[in-house]
Coordinates of N, CA, C and O in Angstrom, one line a residue:
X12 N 152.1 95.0 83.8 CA 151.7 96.3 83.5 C 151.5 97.1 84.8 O 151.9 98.3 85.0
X13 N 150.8 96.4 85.5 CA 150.4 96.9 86.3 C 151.6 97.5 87.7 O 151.1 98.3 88.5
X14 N 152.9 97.0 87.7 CA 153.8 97.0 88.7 C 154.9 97.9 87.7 O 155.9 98.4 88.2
X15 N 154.7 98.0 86.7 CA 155.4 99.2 85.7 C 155.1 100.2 86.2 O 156.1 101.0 86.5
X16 N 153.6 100.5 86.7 CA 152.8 101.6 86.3 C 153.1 102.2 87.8 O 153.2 103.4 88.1
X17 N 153.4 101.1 88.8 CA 153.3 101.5 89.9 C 154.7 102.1 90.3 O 154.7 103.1 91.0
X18 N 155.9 101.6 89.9 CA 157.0 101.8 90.0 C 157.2 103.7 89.2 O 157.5 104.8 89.6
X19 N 156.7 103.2 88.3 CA 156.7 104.9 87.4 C 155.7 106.3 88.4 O 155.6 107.6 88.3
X20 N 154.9 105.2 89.1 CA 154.6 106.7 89.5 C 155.2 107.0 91.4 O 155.2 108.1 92.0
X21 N 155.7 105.4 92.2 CA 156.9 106.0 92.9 C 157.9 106.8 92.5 O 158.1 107.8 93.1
X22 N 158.5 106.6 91.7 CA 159.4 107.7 90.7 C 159.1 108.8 90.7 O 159.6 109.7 91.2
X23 N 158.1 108.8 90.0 CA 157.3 110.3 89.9 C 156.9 111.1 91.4 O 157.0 112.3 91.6
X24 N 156.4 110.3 92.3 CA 156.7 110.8 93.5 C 157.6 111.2 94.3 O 157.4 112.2 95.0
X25 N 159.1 110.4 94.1 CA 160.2 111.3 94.8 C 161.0 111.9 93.7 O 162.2 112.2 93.8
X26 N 160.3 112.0 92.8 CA 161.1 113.5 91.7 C 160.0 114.7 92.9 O 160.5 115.6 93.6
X27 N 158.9 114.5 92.9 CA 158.2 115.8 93.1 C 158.1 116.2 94.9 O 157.4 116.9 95.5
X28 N 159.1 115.2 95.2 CA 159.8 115.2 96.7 C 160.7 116.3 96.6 O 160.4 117.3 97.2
X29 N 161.8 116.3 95.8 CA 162.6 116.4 95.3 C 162.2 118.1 94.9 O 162.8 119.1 95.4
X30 N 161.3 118.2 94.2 CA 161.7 119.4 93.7 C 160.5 120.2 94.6 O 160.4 121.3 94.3
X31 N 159.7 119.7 95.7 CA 159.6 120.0 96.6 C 160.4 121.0 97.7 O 160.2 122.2 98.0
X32 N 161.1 120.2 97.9 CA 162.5 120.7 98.5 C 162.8 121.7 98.4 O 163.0 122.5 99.3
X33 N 163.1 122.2 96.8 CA 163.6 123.4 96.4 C 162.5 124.7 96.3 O 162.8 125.9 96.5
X34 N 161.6 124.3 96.0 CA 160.4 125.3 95.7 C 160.6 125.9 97.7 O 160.8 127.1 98.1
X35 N 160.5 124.7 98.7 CA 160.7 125.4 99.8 C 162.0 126.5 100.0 O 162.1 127.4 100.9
X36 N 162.6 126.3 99.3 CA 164.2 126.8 99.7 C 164.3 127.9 99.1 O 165.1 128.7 99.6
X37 N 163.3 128.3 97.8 CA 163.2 129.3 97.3 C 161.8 130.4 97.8 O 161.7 131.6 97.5
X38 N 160.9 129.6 98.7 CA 160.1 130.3 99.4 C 160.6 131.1 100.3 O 160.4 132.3 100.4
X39 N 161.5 130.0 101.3 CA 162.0 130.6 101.9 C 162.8 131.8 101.7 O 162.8 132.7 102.6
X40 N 163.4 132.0 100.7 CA 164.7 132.9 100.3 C 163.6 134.3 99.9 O 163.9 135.5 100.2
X41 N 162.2 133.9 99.0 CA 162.1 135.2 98.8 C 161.5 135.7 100.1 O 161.5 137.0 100.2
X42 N 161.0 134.8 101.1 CA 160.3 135.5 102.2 C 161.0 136.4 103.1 O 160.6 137.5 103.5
X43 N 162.2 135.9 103.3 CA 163.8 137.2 103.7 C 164.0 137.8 103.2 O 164.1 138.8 104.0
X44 N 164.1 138.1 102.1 CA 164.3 139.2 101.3 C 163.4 140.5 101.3 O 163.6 141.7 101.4
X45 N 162.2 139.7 101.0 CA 161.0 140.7 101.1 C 160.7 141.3 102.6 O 160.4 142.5 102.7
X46 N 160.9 140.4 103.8 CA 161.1 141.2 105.2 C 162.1 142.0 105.3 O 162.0 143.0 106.0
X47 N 163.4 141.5 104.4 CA 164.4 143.0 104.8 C 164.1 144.1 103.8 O 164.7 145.1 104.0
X48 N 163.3 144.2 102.7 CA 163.5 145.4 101.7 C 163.1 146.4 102.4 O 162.5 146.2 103.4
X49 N 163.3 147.8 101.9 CA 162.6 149.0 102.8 C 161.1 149.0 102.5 O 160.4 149.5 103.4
X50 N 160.6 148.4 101.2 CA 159.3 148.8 100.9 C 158.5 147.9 101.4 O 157.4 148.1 101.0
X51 N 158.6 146.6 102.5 CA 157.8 145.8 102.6 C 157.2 146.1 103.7 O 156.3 145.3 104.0
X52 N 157.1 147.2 104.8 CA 155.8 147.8 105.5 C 154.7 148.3 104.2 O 153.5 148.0 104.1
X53 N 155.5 149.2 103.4 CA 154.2 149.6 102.1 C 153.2 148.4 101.6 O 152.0 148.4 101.7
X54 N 154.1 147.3 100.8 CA 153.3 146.7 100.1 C 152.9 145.2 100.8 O 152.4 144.2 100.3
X55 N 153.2 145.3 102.2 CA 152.7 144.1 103.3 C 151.5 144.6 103.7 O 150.5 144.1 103.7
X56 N 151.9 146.0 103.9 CA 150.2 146.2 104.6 C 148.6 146.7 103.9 O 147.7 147.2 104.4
X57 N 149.0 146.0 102.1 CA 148.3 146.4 101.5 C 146.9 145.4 101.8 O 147.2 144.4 102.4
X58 N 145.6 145.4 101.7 CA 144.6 145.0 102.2 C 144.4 143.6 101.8 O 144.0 143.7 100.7
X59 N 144.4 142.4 102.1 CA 144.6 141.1 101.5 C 145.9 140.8 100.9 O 146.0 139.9 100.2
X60 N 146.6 141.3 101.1 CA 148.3 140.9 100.6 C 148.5 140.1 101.8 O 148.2 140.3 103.0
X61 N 149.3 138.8 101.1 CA 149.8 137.8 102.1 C 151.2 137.9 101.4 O 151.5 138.7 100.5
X62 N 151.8 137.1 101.9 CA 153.4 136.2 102.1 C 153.7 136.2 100.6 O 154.7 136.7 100.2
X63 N 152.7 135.5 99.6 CA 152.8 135.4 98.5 C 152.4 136.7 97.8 O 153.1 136.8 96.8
X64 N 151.7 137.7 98.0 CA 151.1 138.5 97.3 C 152.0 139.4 96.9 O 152.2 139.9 95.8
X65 N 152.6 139.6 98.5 CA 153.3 141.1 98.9 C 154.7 141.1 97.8 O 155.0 142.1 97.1
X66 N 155.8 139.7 97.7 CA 156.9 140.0 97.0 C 156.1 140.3 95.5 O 156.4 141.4 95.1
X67 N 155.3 139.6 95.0 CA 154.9 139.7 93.7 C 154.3 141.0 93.2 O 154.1 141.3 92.0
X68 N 154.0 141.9 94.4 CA 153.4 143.0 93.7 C 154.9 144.1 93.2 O 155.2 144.8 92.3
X69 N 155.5 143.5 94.6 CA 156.8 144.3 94.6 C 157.7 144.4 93.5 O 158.1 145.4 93.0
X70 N 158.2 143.0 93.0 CA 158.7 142.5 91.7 C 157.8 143.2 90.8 O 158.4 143.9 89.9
X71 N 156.7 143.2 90.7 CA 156.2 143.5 89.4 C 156.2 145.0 89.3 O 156.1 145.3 88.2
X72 N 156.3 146.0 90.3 CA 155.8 147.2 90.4 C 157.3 148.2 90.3 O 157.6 149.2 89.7
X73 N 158.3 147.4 91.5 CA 160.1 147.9 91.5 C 159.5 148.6 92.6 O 158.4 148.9 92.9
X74 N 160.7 148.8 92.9 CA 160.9 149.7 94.3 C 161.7 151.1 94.1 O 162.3 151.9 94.9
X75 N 161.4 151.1 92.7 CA 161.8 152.6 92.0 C 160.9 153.9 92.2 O 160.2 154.3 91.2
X76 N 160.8 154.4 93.0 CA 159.4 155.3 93.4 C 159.6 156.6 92.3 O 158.6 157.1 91.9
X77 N 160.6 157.0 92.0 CA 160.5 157.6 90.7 C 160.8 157.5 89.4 O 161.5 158.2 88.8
X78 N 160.0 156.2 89.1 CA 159.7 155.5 88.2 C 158.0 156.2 87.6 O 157.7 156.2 86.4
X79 N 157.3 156.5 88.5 CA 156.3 156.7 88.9 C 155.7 158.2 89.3 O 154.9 158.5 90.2
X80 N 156.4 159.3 88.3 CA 156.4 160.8 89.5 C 154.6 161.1 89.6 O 154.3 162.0 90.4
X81 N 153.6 160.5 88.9 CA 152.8 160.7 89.1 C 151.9 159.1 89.2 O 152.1 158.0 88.8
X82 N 150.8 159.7 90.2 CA 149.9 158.4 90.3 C 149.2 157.5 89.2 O 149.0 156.3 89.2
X83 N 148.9 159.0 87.9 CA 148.4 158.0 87.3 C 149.2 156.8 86.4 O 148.7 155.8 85.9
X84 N 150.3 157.0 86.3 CA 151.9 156.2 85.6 C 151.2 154.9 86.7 O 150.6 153.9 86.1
X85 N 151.2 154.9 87.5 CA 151.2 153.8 88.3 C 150.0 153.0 88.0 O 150.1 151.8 87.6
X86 N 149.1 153.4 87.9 CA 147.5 153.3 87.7 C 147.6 152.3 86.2 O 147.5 151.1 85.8
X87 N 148.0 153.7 85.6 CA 148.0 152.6 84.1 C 148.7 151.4 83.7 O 148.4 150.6 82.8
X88 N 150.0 151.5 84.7 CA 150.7 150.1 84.5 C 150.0 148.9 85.3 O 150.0 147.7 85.0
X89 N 149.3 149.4 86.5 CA 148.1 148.7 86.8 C 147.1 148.4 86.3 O 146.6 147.7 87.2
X90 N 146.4 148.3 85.7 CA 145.4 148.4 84.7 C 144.0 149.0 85.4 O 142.8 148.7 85.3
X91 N 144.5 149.8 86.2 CA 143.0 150.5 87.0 C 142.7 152.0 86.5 O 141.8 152.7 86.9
X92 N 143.9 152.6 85.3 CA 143.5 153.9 84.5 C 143.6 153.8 83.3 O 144.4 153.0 83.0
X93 N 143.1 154.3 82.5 CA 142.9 154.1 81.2 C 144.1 154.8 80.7 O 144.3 154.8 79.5

């Protein structure tokens, strides 16, 4: 049992090698992206936005600025206006 258990979780280790790999390759890809868009001086130099923060605000918010003709549109899809 005991050399089952061991074997199953080598396995389980180089699957999560494995999909290691990719999660880097896709970090990588969005971190280029997000340094070439135009909007990533805006939402890089937001206060505590890191690497991770900055594409995610961007995805979730668009880079559609008149999407948004007023602040509070923005606000409320933020959840910071009623």
């Amino acid at each position: 049992m005991t050399r089952a258990k061991s074997r199953l979780a080598l396995a389980l280790c180089r699957s999560l090698d494995a999909l290691q790999v990719q999660l880097d390759g896709y970090r990588a890809a969005i971190e280029k992206l997000f340094a070439e868009h135009p909007d990533h001086d805006v939402f890089g130099s937001l206060p505590g936005v890191g690497v991770t923060l900055g594409p995610r605000l961007l995805s979730g918010l668009g880079a559609n600025r008149e999407q948004y003709p007023e602040v509070q549109g923005l606000q409320c899809v933020a959840g910071t206006a009623p």
